[in-house]
Amino acid sequence: MSRVYNFSAGPAVLPEEVLLEAQAEMLDYRGSGMSVMEMSHRGKIYDGIIKEAEKDLRELMQIPDNYKVLFLQGGAWTQFAAVPMNMMKHGKAAYIVTGQWAKKAWQEASRYGEAVKVASSEDRTFSYIPDCSDLDIPEDADYVYICENNTIYGTKFWQLPNTKGHDLVADVSSCFLSEPVDVSKYAVIYGGVQKNIGPAGVVIAIIREDLITDDVLPGTPTMLKWKTQADNDSLFNTPPAYGIYICGKVFKWLKKQGGLAAMKERNERKAAILYDILDQSRLFRGTVEKKDRSLMNVPFVTGDKELDALFVKEAEKEGLVSLKGHRSVGGMRASIYNAMPEEGVVKLVEFMKRFEEEHT
Ligand SMILES: *Cc1c(COP(=O)(O)O)cnc(C)c1O
């Protein structure tokens, strides 16, 4: 067996301990004589798995009792529609567009009501987070929407926008569980798990209870109505059962690492190793404003497309894979999620230094 350092933006690296545990339980889950993949989601064993996953997540994020935790499917994309369908009571919402994912969410919401773009950083290729301290938010907006960590561009909201009393909805797909969070500042926190938590196919939504009602837009599919899912504890239909089981293992792993405060410290240390070289290098440079840098996704370039391609290719030979930047940005992107060991970042930086010496 030979494992690489996988810098993919998603689906992404998972903790090796979790994969090994899943492997050990693959054929016979704790004496049940079957795999978790093979068992009924209505059975006692699976009920224990999903309940424990929720309990551990609540503990990790200190989720207040007046929030529901839903394990859903359909990717983050499906929530781009579910959010307006469940929340646009006045048919209006404010969107802050800081990247492709926020833009897609804004466009999708526009199909269901008036989605007002109240701020954007598209003028400079989404390389910064706009000042959101005093935005012109319509009085009757049902919510303010952000993508908290911009996976493609490598920026992060280090300060939440001033919503002027409106509910805040955040797509946290690529920064989920990377640091402690005050859930009470949000109305809805949701994200696909394939970036920082588990296998693709699961979306976790943490929703303030008063937002879960029968008062949804006409035509909302049964499956997309949050109340359907909440009333059935995420077991309305067959959930992405195996994926949720792996998420549960990752929650246990995170608790063992010391929880989210410990993860934040570790993630800051890892990111600093990479940002330090980008700040000093004669060849590589980061592509976003320093104050808005993400701890999870680190895009960088040499300024020469051919050299970028060569870097990606040669890095792969060293077991440093999936470093190619998103097609809309080019260059490189190192995603250094929770499960990326510090050693992987150190190896990458050592390789960058060697590459720089050979090519300057
Ligand atoms: C990857 C990503 C998405 C899209 O996720 P899907 O699960 O493929 O729909 C949306 N938002 C963010 C922030 C992402 O990183």
mmCIF file of N, CA and C in Angstrom, residues 225-348:
data_model
loop_
_atom_site.group_PDB
_atom_site.id
_atom_site.type_symbol
_atom_site.label_atom_id
_atom_site.label_comp_id
_atom_site.label_asym_id
_atom_site.label_seq_id
_atom_site.Cartn_x
_atom_site.Cartn_y
_atom_site.Cartn_z
ATOM 1 N N LYS A 225 -38.190 20.128 1.549
ATOM 2 C CA LYS A 225 -38.785 20.843 2.672
ATOM 3 C C LYS A 225 -38.061 20.392 3.941
ATOM 4 N N TRP A 226 -37.413 21.320 4.603
ATOM 5 C CA TRP A 226 -36.635 20.948 5.783
ATOM 6 C C TRP A 226 -37.495 20.243 6.824
ATOM 7 N N LYS A 227 -38.780 20.641 6.908
ATOM 8 C CA LYS A 227 -39.637 20.061 7.946
ATOM 9 C C LYS A 227 -39.822 18.553 7.738
ATOM 10 N N THR A 228 -39.893 18.149 6.477
ATOM 11 C CA THR A 228 -40.003 16.716 6.189
ATOM 12 C C THR A 228 -38.853 15.966 6.849
ATOM 13 N N GLN A 229 -37.666 16.517 6.656
ATOM 14 C CA GLN A 229 -36.468 15.846 7.156
ATOM 15 C C GLN A 229 -36.361 15.958 8.673
ATOM 16 N N ALA A 230 -36.711 17.135 9.187
ATOM 17 C CA ALA A 230 -36.592 17.357 10.640
ATOM 18 C C ALA A 230 -37.588 16.481 11.408
ATOM 19 N N ASP A 231 -38.822 16.380 10.905
ATOM 20 C CA ASP A 231 -39.844 15.576 11.582
ATOM 21 C C ASP A 231 -39.463 14.099 11.625
ATOM 22 N N ASN A 232 -38.597 13.705 10.722
ATOM 23 C CA ASN A 232 -38.235 12.285 10.631
ATOM 24 C C ASN A 232 -36.787 12.015 11.040
ATOM 25 N N ASP A 233 -36.183 12.975 11.747
ATOM 26 C CA ASP A 233 -34.790 12.821 12.200
ATOM 27 C C ASP A 233 -33.862 12.351 11.083
ATOM 28 N N SER A 234 -33.973 12.971 9.931
ATOM 29 C CA SER A 234 -33.148 12.673 8.747
ATOM 30 C C SER A 234 -33.383 11.265 8.195
ATOM 31 N N LEU A 235 -34.458 10.607 8.635
ATOM 32 C CA LEU A 235 -34.729 9.250 8.142
ATOM 33 C C LEU A 235 -36.084 9.184 7.424
ATOM 34 N N PHE A 236 -36.438 10.255 6.732
ATOM 35 C CA PHE A 236 -37.703 10.261 5.981
ATOM 36 C C PHE A 236 -37.667 9.203 4.881
ATOM 37 N N ASN A 237 -36.644 9.291 4.038
ATOM 38 C CA ASN A 237 -36.410 8.195 3.095
ATOM 39 C C ASN A 237 -35.052 7.587 3.447
ATOM 40 N N THR A 238 -34.518 6.727 2.580
ATOM 41 C CA THR A 238 -33.238 6.106 2.895
ATOM 42 C C THR A 238 -32.140 7.169 2.851
ATOM 43 N N PRO A 239 -31.478 7.411 3.955
ATOM 44 C CA PRO A 239 -30.424 8.436 3.939
ATOM 45 C C PRO A 239 -29.136 7.873 3.316
ATOM 46 N N PRO A 240 -28.157 8.740 3.041
ATOM 47 C CA PRO A 240 -26.845 8.243 2.587
ATOM 48 C C PRO A 240 -26.147 7.573 3.770
ATOM 49 N N ALA A 241 -26.604 6.348 4.054
ATOM 50 C CA ALA A 241 -26.323 5.702 5.341
ATOM 51 C C ALA A 241 -24.833 5.465 5.594
ATOM 52 N N TYR A 242 -24.144 4.956 4.597
ATOM 53 C CA TYR A 242 -22.726 4.645 4.816
ATOM 54 C C TYR A 242 -21.923 5.934 4.997
ATOM 55 N N GLY A 243 -22.250 6.936 4.200
ATOM 56 C CA GLY A 243 -21.553 8.224 4.300
ATOM 57 C C GLY A 243 -21.707 8.844 5.680
ATOM 58 N N ILE A 244 -22.902 8.748 6.236
ATOM 59 C CA ILE A 244 -23.145 9.314 7.568
ATOM 60 C C ILE A 244 -22.324 8.555 8.620
ATOM 61 N N TYR A 245 -22.232 7.251 8.421
ATOM 62 C CA TYR A 245 -21.425 6.413 9.330
ATOM 63 C C TYR A 245 -19.946 6.861 9.328
ATOM 64 N N ILE A 246 -19.427 7.167 8.137
ATOM 65 C CA ILE A 246 -18.033 7.643 8.062
ATOM 66 C C ILE A 246 -17.915 9.032 8.710
ATOM 67 N N CYS A 247 -18.885 9.904 8.457
ATOM 68 C CA CYS A 247 -18.869 11.223 9.118
ATOM 69 C C CYS A 247 -18.797 11.047 10.635
ATOM 70 N N GLY A 248 -19.589 10.118 11.139
ATOM 71 C CA GLY A 248 -19.598 9.854 12.586
ATOM 72 C C GLY A 248 -18.213 9.471 13.082
ATOM 73 N N LYS A 249 -17.493 8.692 12.292
ATOM 74 C CA LYS A 249 -16.131 8.304 12.687
ATOM 75 C C LYS A 249 -15.204 9.524 12.687
ATOM 76 N N VAL A 250 -15.404 10.405 11.705
ATOM 77 C CA VAL A 250 -14.569 11.614 11.653
ATOM 78 C C VAL A 250 -14.858 12.502 12.871
ATOM 79 N N PHE A 251 -16.119 12.574 13.282
ATOM 80 C CA PHE A 251 -16.442 13.360 14.487
ATOM 81 C C PHE A 251 -15.682 12.801 15.700
ATOM 82 N N LYS A 252 -15.672 11.463 15.824
ATOM 83 C CA LYS A 252 -14.948 10.834 16.943
ATOM 84 C C LYS A 252 -13.455 11.158 16.855
ATOM 85 N N TRP A 253 -12.937 11.093 15.630
ATOM 86 C CA TRP A 253 -11.520 11.397 15.409
ATOM 87 C C TRP A 253 -11.219 12.836 15.834
ATOM 88 N N LEU A 254 -12.089 13.761 15.470
ATOM 89 C CA LEU A 254 -11.891 15.174 15.822
ATOM 90 C C LEU A 254 -11.912 15.363 17.342
ATOM 91 N N LYS A 255 -12.807 14.646 18.004
ATOM 92 C CA LYS A 255 -12.862 14.737 19.467
ATOM 93 C C LYS A 255 -11.544 14.239 20.067
ATOM 94 N N LYS A 256 -11.029 13.164 19.485
ATOM 95 C CA LYS A 256 -9.771 12.595 19.970
ATOM 96 C C LYS A 256 -8.591 13.557 19.749
ATOM 97 N N GLN A 257 -8.668 14.347 18.680
ATOM 98 C CA GLN A 257 -7.594 15.316 18.408
ATOM 99 C C GLN A 257 -7.647 16.508 19.363
ATOM 100 N N GLY A 258 -8.717 16.605 20.137
ATOM 101 C CA GLY A 258 -8.842 17.724 21.064
ATOM 102 C C GLY A 258 -9.954 18.687 20.697
ATOM 103 N N GLY A 259 -10.747 18.322 19.686
ATOM 104 C CA GLY A 259 -11.885 19.182 19.326
ATOM 105 C C GLY A 259 -11.492 20.315 18.390
ATOM 106 N N LEU A 260 -12.412 21.235 18.202
ATOM 107 C CA LEU A 260 -12.232 22.253 17.153
ATOM 108 C C LEU A 260 -11.191 23.311 17.507
ATOM 109 N N ALA A 261 -11.009 23.599 18.786
ATOM 110 C CA ALA A 261 -9.975 24.575 19.161
ATOM 111 C C ALA A 261 -8.598 24.010 18.784
ATOM 112 N N ALA A 262 -8.398 22.735 19.056
ATOM 113 C CA ALA A 262 -7.122 22.087 18.701
ATOM 114 C C ALA A 262 -6.955 22.046 17.186
ATOM 115 N N MET A 263 -8.053 21.800 16.473
ATOM 116 C CA MET A 263 -7.959 21.758 15.003
ATOM 117 C C MET A 263 -7.585 23.127 14.461
ATOM 118 N N LYS A 264 -8.150 24.167 15.048
ATOM 119 C CA LYS A 264 -7.849 25.518 14.570
ATOM 120 C C LYS A 264 -6.350 25.803 14.714
ATOM 121 N N GLU A 265 -5.817 25.451 15.895
ATOM 122 C CA GLU A 265 -4.389 25.674 16.136
ATOM 123 C C GLU A 265 -3.547 24.948 15.105
ATOM 124 N N ARG A 266 -3.916 23.705 14.871
ATOM 125 C CA ARG A 266 -3.175 22.878 13.928
ATOM 126 C C ARG A 266 -3.307 23.435 12.510
ATOM 127 N N ASN A 267 -4.519 23.855 12.164
ATOM 128 C CA ASN A 267 -4.737 24.382 10.812
ATOM 129 C C ASN A 267 -3.992 25.698 10.600
ATOM 130 N N GLU A 268 -3.924 26.513 11.645
ATOM 131 C CA GLU A 268 -3.177 27.782 11.539
ATOM 132 C C GLU A 268 -1.692 27.508 11.329
ATOM 133 N N ARG A 269 -1.196 26.524 12.066
ATOM 134 C CA ARG A 269 0.226 26.180 11.947
ATOM 135 C C ARG A 269 0.538 25.680 10.540
ATOM 136 N N LYS A 270 -0.315 24.794 10.046
ATOM 137 C CA LYS A 270 -0.099 24.236 8.699
ATOM 138 C C LYS A 270 -0.153 25.334 7.645
ATOM 139 N N ALA A 271 -1.158 26.196 7.724
ATOM 140 C CA ALA A 271 -1.311 27.249 6.717
ATOM 141 C C ALA A 271 -0.129 28.209 6.770
ATOM 142 N N ALA A 272 0.359 28.508 7.987
ATOM 143 C CA ALA A 272 1.485 29.453 8.121
ATOM 144 C C ALA A 272 2.728 28.932 7.407
ATOM 145 N N ILE A 273 2.953 27.633 7.466
ATOM 146 C CA ILE A 273 4.122 27.043 6.801
ATOM 147 C C ILE A 273 4.067 27.361 5.301
ATOM 148 N N LEU A 274 2.884 27.250 4.755
ATOM 149 C CA LEU A 274 2.708 27.453 3.313
ATOM 150 C C LEU A 274 2.708 28.947 2.959
ATOM 151 N N TYR A 275 1.991 29.742 3.742
ATOM 152 C CA TYR A 275 1.931 31.180 3.434
ATOM 153 C C TYR A 275 3.302 31.841 3.626
ATOM 154 N N ASP A 276 4.080 31.349 4.590
ATOM 155 C CA ASP A 276 5.415 31.922 4.795
ATOM 156 C C ASP A 276 6.249 31.811 3.536
ATOM 157 N N ILE A 277 6.234 30.639 2.921
ATOM 158 C CA ILE A 277 7.072 30.495 1.723
ATOM 159 C C ILE A 277 6.495 31.335 0.573
ATOM 160 N N LEU A 278 5.185 31.437 0.500
ATOM 161 C CA LEU A 278 4.608 32.259 -0.584
ATOM 162 C C LEU A 278 5.010 33.719 -0.422
ATOM 163 N N ASP A 279 5.160 34.163 0.821
ATOM 164 C CA ASP A 279 5.532 35.562 1.065
ATOM 165 C C ASP A 279 7.005 35.832 0.801
ATOM 166 N N GLN A 280 7.816 34.761 0.886
ATOM 167 C CA GLN A 280 9.260 34.960 0.734
ATOM 168 C C GLN A 280 9.771 34.574 -0.643
ATOM 169 N N SER A 281 9.014 33.761 -1.339
ATOM 170 C CA SER A 281 9.512 33.134 -2.560
ATOM 171 C C SER A 281 9.810 34.138 -3.674
ATOM 172 N N ARG A 282 10.830 33.810 -4.493
ATOM 173 C CA ARG A 282 11.110 34.615 -5.679
ATOM 174 C C ARG A 282 10.317 34.072 -6.872
ATOM 175 N N LEU A 283 9.714 32.904 -6.701
ATOM 176 C CA LEU A 283 9.014 32.261 -7.818
ATOM 177 C C LEU A 283 7.505 32.187 -7.610
ATOM 178 N N PHE A 284 7.110 31.761 -6.419
ATOM 179 C CA PHE A 284 5.675 31.556 -6.155
ATOM 180 C C PHE A 284 5.083 32.758 -5.431
ATOM 181 N N ARG A 285 3.804 33.008 -5.729
ATOM 182 C CA ARG A 285 3.099 34.003 -4.906
ATOM 183 C C ARG A 285 1.644 33.594 -4.717
ATOM 184 N N GLY A 286 1.100 33.986 -3.598
ATOM 185 C CA GLY A 286 -0.311 33.741 -3.320
ATOM 186 C C GLY A 286 -1.155 34.676 -4.155
ATOM 187 N N THR A 287 -2.417 34.328 -4.342
ATOM 188 C CA THR A 287 -3.249 35.111 -5.259
ATOM 189 C C THR A 287 -4.329 35.931 -4.558
ATOM 190 N N VAL A 288 -4.385 35.889 -3.229
ATOM 191 C CA VAL A 288 -5.461 36.635 -2.552
ATOM 192 C C VAL A 288 -4.910 37.612 -1.527
ATOM 193 N N GLU A 289 -5.755 38.512 -1.107
ATOM 194 C CA GLU A 289 -5.357 39.501 -0.098
ATOM 195 C C GLU A 289 -5.062 38.810 1.213
ATOM 196 N N LYS A 290 -3.945 39.215 1.814
ATOM 197 C CA LYS A 290 -3.461 38.520 3.010
ATOM 198 C C LYS A 290 -4.496 38.451 4.119
ATOM 199 N N LYS A 291 -5.206 39.525 4.342
ATOM 200 C CA LYS A 291 -6.144 39.563 5.477
ATOM 201 C C LYS A 291 -7.305 38.590 5.297
ATOM 202 N N ASP A 292 -7.528 38.134 4.067
ATOM 203 C CA ASP A 292 -8.689 37.278 3.795
ATOM 204 C C ASP A 292 -8.314 35.826 3.515
ATOM 205 N N ARG A 293 -7.053 35.490 3.782
ATOM 206 C CA ARG A 293 -6.577 34.157 3.430
ATOM 207 C C ARG A 293 -7.299 33.032 4.174
ATOM 208 N N SER A 294 -7.626 32.008 3.418
ATOM 209 C CA SER A 294 -8.244 30.804 3.965
ATOM 210 C C SER A 294 -7.191 29.918 4.626
ATOM 211 N N LEU A 295 -7.601 29.193 5.658
ATOM 212 C CA LEU A 295 -6.697 28.198 6.251
ATOM 213 C C LEU A 295 -6.804 26.863 5.538
ATOM 214 N N MET A 296 -7.789 26.729 4.674
ATOM 215 C CA MET A 296 -8.090 25.430 4.083
ATOM 216 C C MET A 296 -7.619 25.304 2.625
ATOM 217 N N ASN A 297 -7.818 26.360 1.843
ATOM 218 C CA ASN A 297 -7.499 26.299 0.416
ATOM 219 C C ASN A 297 -6.496 27.408 0.103
ATOM 220 N N VAL A 298 -5.341 26.997 -0.411
ATOM 221 C CA VAL A 298 -4.253 27.954 -0.627
ATOM 222 C C VAL A 298 -3.862 27.982 -2.103
ATOM 223 N N PRO A 299 -4.391 28.932 -2.881
ATOM 224 C CA PRO A 299 -4.019 29.014 -4.286
ATOM 225 C C PRO A 299 -2.729 29.808 -4.466
ATOM 226 N N PHE A 300 -1.910 29.404 -5.427
ATOM 227 C CA PHE A 300 -0.681 30.144 -5.717
ATOM 228 C C PHE A 300 -0.271 29.933 -7.167
ATOM 229 N N VAL A 301 0.566 30.841 -7.654
ATOM 230 C CA VAL A 301 0.993 30.790 -9.061
ATOM 231 C C VAL A 301 2.473 31.137 -9.161
ATOM 232 N N THR A 302 3.053 30.790 -10.319
ATOM 233 C CA THR A 302 4.407 31.275 -10.609
ATOM 234 C C THR A 302 4.328 32.494 -11.532
ATOM 235 N N GLY A 303 3.192 32.644 -12.177
ATOM 236 C CA GLY A 303 3.069 33.717 -13.165
ATOM 237 C C GLY A 303 3.337 33.220 -14.580
ATOM 238 N N ASP A 304 3.746 31.957 -14.685
ATOM 239 C CA ASP A 304 4.067 31.364 -15.988
ATOM 240 C C ASP A 304 3.283 30.053 -16.089
ATOM 241 N N LYS A 305 2.332 30.011 -17.005
ATOM 242 C CA LYS A 305 1.428 28.858 -17.102
ATOM 243 C C LYS A 305 2.153 27.534 -17.320
ATOM 244 N N GLU A 306 3.199 27.589 -18.165
ATOM 245 C CA GLU A 306 3.920 26.339 -18.442
ATOM 246 C C GLU A 306 4.673 25.858 -17.214
ATOM 247 N N LEU A 307 5.222 26.821 -16.483
ATOM 248 C CA LEU A 307 5.950 26.469 -15.266
ATOM 249 C C LEU A 307 4.979 25.908 -14.210
ATOM 250 N N ASP A 308 3.798 26.489 -14.146
ATOM 251 C CA ASP A 308 2.758 25.971 -13.240
ATOM 252 C C ASP A 308 2.455 24.506 -13.561
ATOM 253 N N ALA A 309 2.277 24.237 -14.843
ATOM 254 C CA ALA A 309 1.943 22.866 -15.270
ATOM 255 C C ALA A 309 3.072 21.904 -14.937
ATOM 256 N N LEU A 310 4.300 22.373 -15.147
ATOM 257 C CA LEU A 310 5.461 21.541 -14.835
ATOM 258 C C LEU A 310 5.525 21.256 -13.326
ATOM 259 N N PHE A 311 5.233 22.273 -12.537
ATOM 260 C CA PHE A 311 5.248 22.101 -11.082
ATOM 261 C C PHE A 311 4.262 21.010 -10.659
ATOM 262 N N VAL A 312 3.054 21.111 -11.198
ATOM 263 C CA VAL A 312 2.009 20.145 -10.834
ATOM 264 C C VAL A 312 2.450 18.731 -11.214
ATOM 265 N N LYS A 313 3.042 18.621 -12.391
ATOM 266 C CA LYS A 313 3.451 17.318 -12.899
ATOM 267 C C LYS A 313 4.589 16.728 -12.062
ATOM 268 N N GLU A 314 5.567 17.555 -11.738
ATOM 269 C CA GLU A 314 6.720 17.053 -10.982
ATOM 270 C C GLU A 314 6.356 16.773 -9.527
ATOM 271 N N ALA A 315 5.450 17.574 -8.998
ATOM 272 C CA ALA A 315 5.010 17.351 -7.611
ATOM 273 C C ALA A 315 4.367 15.970 -7.506
ATOM 274 N N GLU A 316 3.609 15.626 -8.529
ATOM 275 C CA GLU A 316 2.924 14.339 -8.538
ATOM 276 C C GLU A 316 3.914 13.177 -8.426
ATOM 277 N N LYS A 317 5.047 13.334 -9.080
ATOM 278 C CA LYS A 317 6.069 12.285 -9.004
ATOM 279 C C LYS A 317 6.608 12.121 -7.589
ATOM 280 N N GLU A 318 6.467 13.172 -6.790
ATOM 281 C CA GLU A 318 6.942 13.135 -5.397
ATOM 282 C C GLU A 318 5.839 12.669 -4.439
ATOM 283 N N GLY A 319 4.698 12.273 -5.005
ATOM 284 C CA GLY A 319 3.591 11.838 -4.144
ATOM 285 C C GLY A 319 2.798 13.001 -3.575
ATOM 286 N N LEU A 320 2.913 14.179 -4.218
ATOM 287 C CA LEU A 320 2.147 15.361 -3.789
ATOM 288 C C LEU A 320 1.128 15.610 -4.898
ATOM 289 N N VAL A 321 -0.103 15.161 -4.709
ATOM 290 C CA VAL A 321 -1.035 15.106 -5.838
ATOM 291 C C VAL A 321 -2.219 16.060 -5.722
ATOM 292 N N SER A 322 -2.864 16.263 -6.859
ATOM 293 C CA SER A 322 -4.066 17.116 -6.976
ATOM 294 C C SER A 322 -3.779 18.573 -6.605
ATOM 295 N N LEU A 323 -2.658 19.084 -7.099
ATOM 296 C CA LEU A 323 -2.281 20.468 -6.793
ATOM 297 C C LEU A 323 -2.679 21.459 -7.880
ATOM 298 N N LYS A 324 -3.312 20.946 -8.932
ATOM 299 C CA LYS A 324 -3.715 21.840 -10.012
ATOM 300 C C LYS A 324 -4.826 22.774 -9.525
ATOM 301 N N GLY A 325 -4.704 24.049 -9.851
ATOM 302 C CA GLY A 325 -5.716 25.023 -9.440
ATOM 303 C C GLY A 325 -7.029 24.798 -10.175
ATOM 304 N N HIS A 326 -8.087 25.414 -9.675
ATOM 305 C CA HIS A 326 -9.384 25.308 -10.342
ATOM 306 C C HIS A 326 -9.295 25.901 -11.734
ATOM 307 N N ARG A 327 -10.046 25.350 -12.665
ATOM 308 C CA ARG A 327 -9.917 25.776 -14.059
ATOM 309 C C ARG A 327 -10.203 27.267 -14.257
ATOM 310 N N SER A 328 -10.951 27.873 -13.340
ATOM 311 C CA SER A 328 -11.255 29.296 -13.511
ATOM 312 C C SER A 328 -10.144 30.210 -12.982
ATOM 313 N N VAL A 329 -9.186 29.656 -12.246
ATOM 314 C CA VAL A 329 -8.096 30.475 -11.680
ATOM 315 C C VAL A 329 -6.749 30.102 -12.279
ATOM 316 N N GLY A 330 -6.563 28.826 -12.599
ATOM 317 C CA GLY A 330 -5.285 28.346 -13.082
ATOM 318 C C GLY A 330 -4.291 28.183 -11.940
ATOM 319 N N GLY A 331 -3.018 27.993 -12.272
ATOM 320 C CA GLY A 331 -1.982 27.846 -11.259
ATOM 321 C C GLY A 331 -2.197 26.637 -10.373
ATOM 322 N N MET A 332 -1.862 26.800 -9.112
ATOM 323 C CA MET A 332 -1.932 25.691 -8.175
ATOM 324 C C MET A 332 -2.889 26.026 -7.030
ATOM 325 N N ARG A 333 -3.356 24.980 -6.392
ATOM 326 C CA ARG A 333 -4.125 25.162 -5.160
ATOM 327 C C ARG A 333 -3.841 23.978 -4.259
ATOM 328 N N ALA A 334 -3.389 24.269 -3.060
ATOM 329 C CA ALA A 334 -3.185 23.213 -2.069
ATOM 330 C C ALA A 334 -4.324 23.288 -1.073
ATOM 331 N N SER A 335 -5.144 22.252 -1.037
ATOM 332 C CA SER A 335 -6.192 22.197 -0.016
ATOM 333 C C SER A 335 -5.640 21.403 1.154
ATOM 334 N N ILE A 336 -5.628 22.056 2.298
ATOM 335 C CA ILE A 336 -4.973 21.455 3.471
ATOM 336 C C ILE A 336 -5.991 21.317 4.603
ATOM 337 N N TYR A 337 -6.982 20.488 4.338
ATOM 338 C CA TYR A 337 -8.077 20.271 5.281
ATOM 339 C C TYR A 337 -7.586 19.589 6.561
ATOM 340 N N ASN A 338 -8.520 19.441 7.501
ATOM 341 C CA ASN A 338 -8.211 18.841 8.801
ATOM 342 C C ASN A 338 -7.341 17.581 8.705
ATOM 343 N N ALA A 339 -7.660 16.726 7.731
ATOM 344 C CA ALA A 339 -7.000 15.408 7.690
ATOM 345 C C ALA A 339 -5.638 15.448 7.006
ATOM 346 N N MET A 340 -5.229 16.598 6.462
ATOM 347 C CA MET A 340 -3.888 16.685 5.870
ATOM 348 C C MET A 340 -2.865 16.836 6.992
ATOM 349 N N PRO A 341 -1.971 15.842 7.132
ATOM 350 C CA PRO A 341 -0.996 15.965 8.216
ATOM 351 C C PRO A 341 0.002 17.106 7.948
ATOM 352 N N GLU A 342 0.535 17.665 9.028
ATOM 353 C CA GLU A 342 1.528 18.746 8.882
ATOM 354 C C GLU A 342 2.697 18.286 8.018
ATOM 355 N N GLU A 343 3.037 17.036 8.151
ATOM 356 C CA GLU A 343 4.142 16.467 7.377
ATOM 357 C C GLU A 343 3.921 16.648 5.875
ATOM 358 N N GLY A 344 2.674 16.544 5.442
ATOM 359 C CA GLY A 344 2.364 16.716 4.027
ATOM 360 C C GLY A 344 2.651 18.133 3.565
ATOM 361 N N VAL A 345 2.335 19.094 4.409
ATOM 362 C CA VAL A 345 2.576 20.500 4.076
ATOM 363 C C VAL A 345 4.084 20.770 4.045
ATOM 364 N N VAL A 346 4.802 20.201 5.007
ATOM 365 C CA VAL A 346 6.256 20.373 5.049
ATOM 366 C C VAL A 346 6.891 19.795 3.785
ATOM 367 N N LYS A 347 6.437 18.608 3.378
ATOM 368 C CA LYS A 347 6.962 17.980 2.145
ATOM 369 C C LYS A 347 6.697 18.875 0.934
ATOM 370 N N LEU A 348 5.520 19.447 0.885
ATOM 371 C CA LEU A 348 5.163 20.319 -0.237
ATOM 372 C C LEU A 348 6.084 21.535 -0.279
#
